[in-house]
Amino acid sequence: MVNNAPIIQFLVEQESRSTLLQPIPRGRVESGPCLPARLPSTGFLQREADQTAPKTILRQLRRSPTPPLTPPPALDSEESDTGQQRTSVSSPVSPSSPSTSSFKSVILPSSPASRAWKEPQPFEVFRAIERKDIMFLMEVRDRAFPLLLRKTGNATPLLHAMRIGQSHRDVAILLLGAFSRWINHLDDSEVQLPKTRVILKALRTNLKLAIDYGLYKSQSDLVASFLQTLVMSEGDKWVKAQIAAVSLALRSGNTAKPVSTAEAAVRKFATRELSRADAIAALEDYVANATIDLLLLSAWSMALESVPGEPIPFYYFARDDRVFTAFADRVEVHRSAIHRNLSRRLKWQLRLLRQVLESRSTTYRAKVELLASELDHGDGV
């Protein structure tokens, strides 16, 4: 008789082993369709980049280290020795390259193979503007700032960038940022130096030419920034003179029209063309802001004749609502002294200024018109 028990045992073990190794099927996932959010279009991203990149460059310029003050060359004379050719500090950028490529070069590290610096000729600065050679222009800004102001023929570097058109708007913004940065880093002890006064005079000439050209060609987007930088270049001298004039108008009441006096002073400051520029929104906002600040500074300077308070710093002028914030703080601190020592007219003027300007939902232009209706055309006190 044959014993088949081992064979049967082997078959049973094989069957059980195959059962254990068989994969268990996963439960079916129920279908749940969803619609993903649409990505922004390429055109939208490009517009955002074009608007953001110039502002980023200005912030980067103002945070960079202070450049050394170099003696200015002759600002109106052309160099005769133009035979030497030099290699640009950065690689030239093709004129046909997109504007955003010029901004990328700002944050790229400089080449380790440094070359000896030679002051470039004026034509090289103009060529760098045409090629959007941002790194070269920044090198000139740090090492030979007066070259960015020099007038060659009938054009300055800033005017040349504006004449090329909107394709070089970013270069014009870079040059404007360089002007603003140089002014912000200027020490009080350097302002009266002869070489500094020459540079400031050339800078103001550049900005006035740019304002006139911007208004003539309806390139109004940068005019307000030009005017702001122009006011900054004057320092405290112009602000003090206008405060004296507006204070006299406030003392005289509505017959002297203090609001109109302050606004006319701002408009006449830059150029004759600016006084006829009434349809530029950004410019109107700046003019209204500066008008309000002149009224606040003038009113508080009059109050300081009888109140032992602190003056408002002049460098707050025409920079958003800094002057009003300082004005409101000082009025609140010295409220009892103001009530006790000031004249009835001045107390009313301070109260009116604070009441009209503390609103956050009203534009600067609307605030100026409201103040004019009371201080210029109202019954007065």
PDB file of N, CA and C in Angstrom, residues 250-299:
ATOM      1  N   LEU A 250      -1.797 133.724   7.001  1.00  0.00           N
ATOM      2  CA  LEU A 250      -2.693 133.228   8.050  1.00  0.00           C
ATOM      3  C   LEU A 250      -2.998 134.314   9.074  1.00  0.00           C
ATOM      4  N   ARG A 251      -2.007 135.143   9.392  1.00  0.00           N
ATOM      5  CA  ARG A 251      -2.245 136.238  10.336  1.00  0.00           C
ATOM      6  C   ARG A 251      -3.244 137.245   9.770  1.00  0.00           C
ATOM      7  N   SER A 252      -3.185 137.465   8.446  1.00  0.00           N
ATOM      8  CA  SER A 252      -4.045 138.469   7.815  1.00  0.00           C
ATOM      9  C   SER A 252      -5.470 137.976   7.605  1.00  0.00           C
ATOM     10  N   GLY A 253      -5.689 136.663   7.714  1.00  0.00           N
ATOM     11  CA  GLY A 253      -7.032 136.135   7.544  1.00  0.00           C
ATOM     12  C   GLY A 253      -7.370 135.836   6.101  1.00  0.00           C
ATOM     13  N   ASN A 254      -8.683 135.734   5.818  1.00  0.00           N
ATOM     14  CA  ASN A 254      -9.109 135.296   4.478  1.00  0.00           C
ATOM     15  C   ASN A 254      -8.825 136.332   3.397  1.00  0.00           C
ATOM     16  N   THR A 255      -8.542 137.540   3.756  1.00  0.00           N
ATOM     17  CA  THR A 255      -8.226 138.539   2.729  1.00  0.00           C
ATOM     18  C   THR A 255      -6.903 138.220   2.025  1.00  0.00           C
ATOM     19  N   ALA A 256      -5.970 137.582   2.728  1.00  0.00           N
ATOM     20  CA  ALA A 256      -4.678 137.223   2.129  1.00  0.00           C
ATOM     21  C   ALA A 256      -4.699 135.847   1.470  1.00  0.00           C
ATOM     22  N   LYS A 257      -5.804 135.100   1.615  1.00  0.00           N
ATOM     23  CA  LYS A 257      -5.978 133.777   0.985  1.00  0.00           C
ATOM     24  C   LYS A 257      -4.771 132.860   1.263  1.00  0.00           C
ATOM     25  N   PRO A 258      -4.618 132.374   2.487  1.00  0.00           N
ATOM     26  CA  PRO A 258      -3.452 131.549   2.833  1.00  0.00           C
ATOM     27  C   PRO A 258      -3.362 130.235   2.060  1.00  0.00           C
ATOM     28  N   VAL A 259      -4.496 129.601   1.758  1.00  0.00           N
ATOM     29  CA  VAL A 259      -4.458 128.326   1.020  1.00  0.00           C
ATOM     30  C   VAL A 259      -3.965 128.566  -0.403  1.00  0.00           C
ATOM     31  N   SER A 260      -4.477 129.588  -1.054  1.00  0.00           N
ATOM     32  CA  SER A 260      -4.026 129.906  -2.411  1.00  0.00           C
ATOM     33  C   SER A 260      -2.558 130.309  -2.410  1.00  0.00           C
ATOM     34  N   THR A 261      -2.125 131.011  -1.363  1.00  0.00           N
ATOM     35  CA  THR A 261      -0.715 131.401  -1.269  1.00  0.00           C
ATOM     36  C   THR A 261       0.185 130.178  -1.173  1.00  0.00           C
ATOM     37  N   ALA A 262      -0.196 129.205  -0.353  1.00  0.00           N
ATOM     38  CA  ALA A 262       0.615 127.996  -0.199  1.00  0.00           C
ATOM     39  C   ALA A 262       0.645 127.177  -1.491  1.00  0.00           C
ATOM     40  N   GLU A 263      -0.500 127.031  -2.137  1.00  0.00           N
ATOM     41  CA  GLU A 263      -0.546 126.239  -3.369  1.00  0.00           C
ATOM     42  C   GLU A 263       0.234 126.909  -4.492  1.00  0.00           C
ATOM     43  N   ALA A 264       0.121 128.218  -4.608  1.00  0.00           N
ATOM     44  CA  ALA A 264       0.866 128.931  -5.647  1.00  0.00           C
ATOM     45  C   ALA A 264       2.364 128.810  -5.427  1.00  0.00           C
ATOM     46  N   ALA A 265       2.795 128.797  -4.167  1.00  0.00           N
ATOM     47  CA  ALA A 265       4.220 128.662  -3.881  1.00  0.00           C
ATOM     48  C   ALA A 265       4.756 127.320  -4.355  1.00  0.00           C
ATOM     49  N   VAL A 266       3.979 126.261  -4.171  1.00  0.00           N
ATOM     50  CA  VAL A 266       4.411 124.931  -4.618  1.00  0.00           C
ATOM     51  C   VAL A 266       4.444 124.868  -6.135  1.00  0.00           C
ATOM     52  N   ARG A 267       3.411 125.396  -6.780  1.00  0.00           N
ATOM     53  CA  ARG A 267       3.338 125.300  -8.239  1.00  0.00           C
ATOM     54  C   ARG A 267       4.415 126.146  -8.927  1.00  0.00           C
ATOM     55  N   LYS A 268       4.735 127.291  -8.367  1.00  0.00           N
ATOM     56  CA  LYS A 268       5.724 128.175  -8.980  1.00  0.00           C
ATOM     57  C   LYS A 268       7.152 127.746  -8.689  1.00  0.00           C
ATOM     58  N   PHE A 269       7.305 126.816  -7.772  1.00  0.00           N
ATOM     59  CA  PHE A 269       8.652 126.449  -7.344  1.00  0.00           C
ATOM     60  C   PHE A 269       9.456 125.799  -8.459  1.00  0.00           C
ATOM     61  N   ALA A 270       8.838 124.861  -9.170  1.00  0.00           N
ATOM     62  CA  ALA A 270       9.604 124.066 -10.127  1.00  0.00           C
ATOM     63  C   ALA A 270       9.865 124.832 -11.416  1.00  0.00           C
ATOM     64  N   THR A 271       8.853 125.032 -12.234  1.00  0.00           N
ATOM     65  CA  THR A 271       9.020 125.703 -13.524  1.00  0.00           C
ATOM     66  C   THR A 271       7.756 126.471 -13.867  1.00  0.00           C
ATOM     67  N   ARG A 272       7.845 127.284 -14.873  1.00  0.00           N
ATOM     68  CA  ARG A 272       6.656 127.997 -15.336  1.00  0.00           C
ATOM     69  C   ARG A 272       5.628 127.039 -15.923  1.00  0.00           C
ATOM     70  N   GLU A 273       6.103 125.954 -16.569  1.00  0.00           N
ATOM     71  CA  GLU A 273       5.176 124.991 -17.157  1.00  0.00           C
ATOM     72  C   GLU A 273       4.330 124.310 -16.087  1.00  0.00           C
ATOM     73  N   LEU A 274       4.908 124.113 -14.909  1.00  0.00           N
ATOM     74  CA  LEU A 274       4.200 123.383 -13.866  1.00  0.00           C
ATOM     75  C   LEU A 274       2.961 124.131 -13.400  1.00  0.00           C
ATOM     76  N   SER A 275       2.995 125.447 -13.442  1.00  0.00           N
ATOM     77  CA  SER A 275       1.843 126.221 -12.985  1.00  0.00           C
ATOM     78  C   SER A 275       0.632 126.038 -13.891  1.00  0.00           C
ATOM     79  N   ARG A 276       0.845 125.501 -15.103  1.00  0.00           N
ATOM     80  CA  ARG A 276      -0.278 125.268 -16.020  1.00  0.00           C
ATOM     81  C   ARG A 276      -0.654 123.792 -16.098  1.00  0.00           C
ATOM     82  N   ALA A 277      -0.037 122.954 -15.266  1.00  0.00           N
ATOM     83  CA  ALA A 277      -0.311 121.517 -15.314  1.00  0.00           C
ATOM     84  C   ALA A 277      -1.396 121.185 -14.297  1.00  0.00           C
ATOM     85  N   ASP A 278      -2.629 121.163 -14.766  1.00  0.00           N
ATOM     86  CA  ASP A 278      -3.763 120.948 -13.852  1.00  0.00           C
ATOM     87  C   ASP A 278      -4.421 119.577 -14.017  1.00  0.00           C
ATOM     88  N   ALA A 279      -3.980 118.770 -14.975  1.00  0.00           N
ATOM     89  CA  ALA A 279      -4.704 117.543 -15.278  1.00  0.00           C
ATOM     90  C   ALA A 279      -3.901 116.288 -14.978  1.00  0.00           C
ATOM     91  N   ILE A 280      -2.891 116.387 -14.144  1.00  0.00           N
ATOM     92  CA  ILE A 280      -2.067 115.233 -13.824  1.00  0.00           C
ATOM     93  C   ILE A 280      -2.414 114.781 -12.411  1.00  0.00           C
ATOM     94  N   ALA A 281      -2.972 113.590 -12.283  1.00  0.00           N
ATOM     95  CA  ALA A 281      -3.481 113.133 -10.986  1.00  0.00           C
ATOM     96  C   ALA A 281      -2.370 113.027  -9.958  1.00  0.00           C
ATOM     97  N   ALA A 282      -1.272 112.360 -10.301  1.00  0.00           N
ATOM     98  CA  ALA A 282      -0.183 112.177  -9.335  1.00  0.00           C
ATOM     99  C   ALA A 282       0.424 113.515  -8.932  1.00  0.00           C
ATOM    100  N   LEU A 283       0.563 114.416  -9.895  1.00  0.00           N
ATOM    101  CA  LEU A 283       1.109 115.734  -9.594  1.00  0.00           C
ATOM    102  C   LEU A 283       0.166 116.522  -8.702  1.00  0.00           C
ATOM    103  N   GLU A 284      -1.128 116.448  -8.992  1.00  0.00           N
ATOM    104  CA  GLU A 284      -2.103 117.162  -8.183  1.00  0.00           C
ATOM    105  C   GLU A 284      -2.109 116.649  -6.750  1.00  0.00           C
ATOM    106  N   ASP A 285      -1.936 115.345  -6.575  1.00  0.00           N
ATOM    107  CA  ASP A 285      -1.868 114.786  -5.224  1.00  0.00           C
ATOM    108  C   ASP A 285      -0.659 115.337  -4.479  1.00  0.00           C
ATOM    109  N   TYR A 286       0.475 115.405  -5.170  1.00  0.00           N
ATOM    110  CA  TYR A 286       1.679 115.908  -4.505  1.00  0.00           C
ATOM    111  C   TYR A 286       1.546 117.395  -4.185  1.00  0.00           C
ATOM    112  N   VAL A 287       1.033 118.172  -5.126  1.00  0.00           N
ATOM    113  CA  VAL A 287       0.859 119.611  -4.883  1.00  0.00           C
ATOM    114  C   VAL A 287      -0.093 119.839  -3.709  1.00  0.00           C
ATOM    115  N   ALA A 288      -1.182 119.055  -3.647  1.00  0.00           N
ATOM    116  CA  ALA A 288      -2.121 119.200  -2.535  1.00  0.00           C
ATOM    117  C   ALA A 288      -1.473 118.806  -1.215  1.00  0.00           C
ATOM    118  N   ASN A 289      -0.701 117.722  -1.231  1.00  0.00           N
ATOM    119  CA  ASN A 289      -0.001 117.291  -0.017  1.00  0.00           C
ATOM    120  C   ASN A 289       0.970 118.373   0.466  1.00  0.00           C
ATOM    121  N   ALA A 290       1.756 118.926  -0.462  1.00  0.00           N
ATOM    122  CA  ALA A 290       2.713 119.971  -0.093  1.00  0.00           C
ATOM    123  C   ALA A 290       2.000 121.233   0.388  1.00  0.00           C
ATOM    124  N   THR A 291       0.865 121.578  -0.223  1.00  0.00           N
ATOM    125  CA  THR A 291       0.089 122.748   0.202  1.00  0.00           C
ATOM    126  C   THR A 291      -0.384 122.592   1.642  1.00  0.00           C
ATOM    127  N   ILE A 292      -0.932 121.420   1.948  1.00  0.00           N
ATOM    128  CA  ILE A 292      -1.417 121.155   3.307  1.00  0.00           C
ATOM    129  C   ILE A 292      -0.268 121.221   4.313  1.00  0.00           C
ATOM    130  N   ASP A 293       0.880 120.650   3.939  1.00  0.00           N
ATOM    131  CA  ASP A 293       2.017 120.652   4.864  1.00  0.00           C
ATOM    132  C   ASP A 293       2.520 122.064   5.127  1.00  0.00           C
ATOM    133  N   LEU A 294       2.504 122.920   4.106  1.00  0.00           N
ATOM    134  CA  LEU A 294       2.907 124.311   4.330  1.00  0.00           C
ATOM    135  C   LEU A 294       1.960 125.016   5.298  1.00  0.00           C
ATOM    136  N   LEU A 295       0.667 124.743   5.175  1.00  0.00           N
ATOM    137  CA  LEU A 295      -0.299 125.344   6.099  1.00  0.00           C
ATOM    138  C   LEU A 295      -0.075 124.848   7.525  1.00  0.00           C
ATOM    139  N   LEU A 296       0.178 123.543   7.681  1.00  0.00           N
ATOM    140  CA  LEU A 296       0.397 122.978   9.015  1.00  0.00           C
ATOM    141  C   LEU A 296       1.677 123.529   9.648  1.00  0.00           C
ATOM    142  N   LEU A 297       2.757 123.543   8.876  1.00  0.00           N
ATOM    143  CA  LEU A 297       4.023 124.051   9.396  1.00  0.00           C
ATOM    144  C   LEU A 297       3.920 125.527   9.770  1.00  0.00           C
ATOM    145  N   SER A 298       3.204 126.287   8.934  1.00  0.00           N
ATOM    146  CA  SER A 298       3.061 127.722   9.209  1.00  0.00           C
ATOM    147  C   SER A 298       2.224 127.971  10.459  1.00  0.00           C
ATOM    148  N   ALA A 299       1.105 127.248  10.576  1.00  0.00           N
ATOM    149  CA  ALA A 299       0.242 127.432  11.745  1.00  0.00           C
ATOM    150  C   ALA A 299       0.969 127.048  13.035  1.00  0.00           C
TER     151      ALA A 299
END
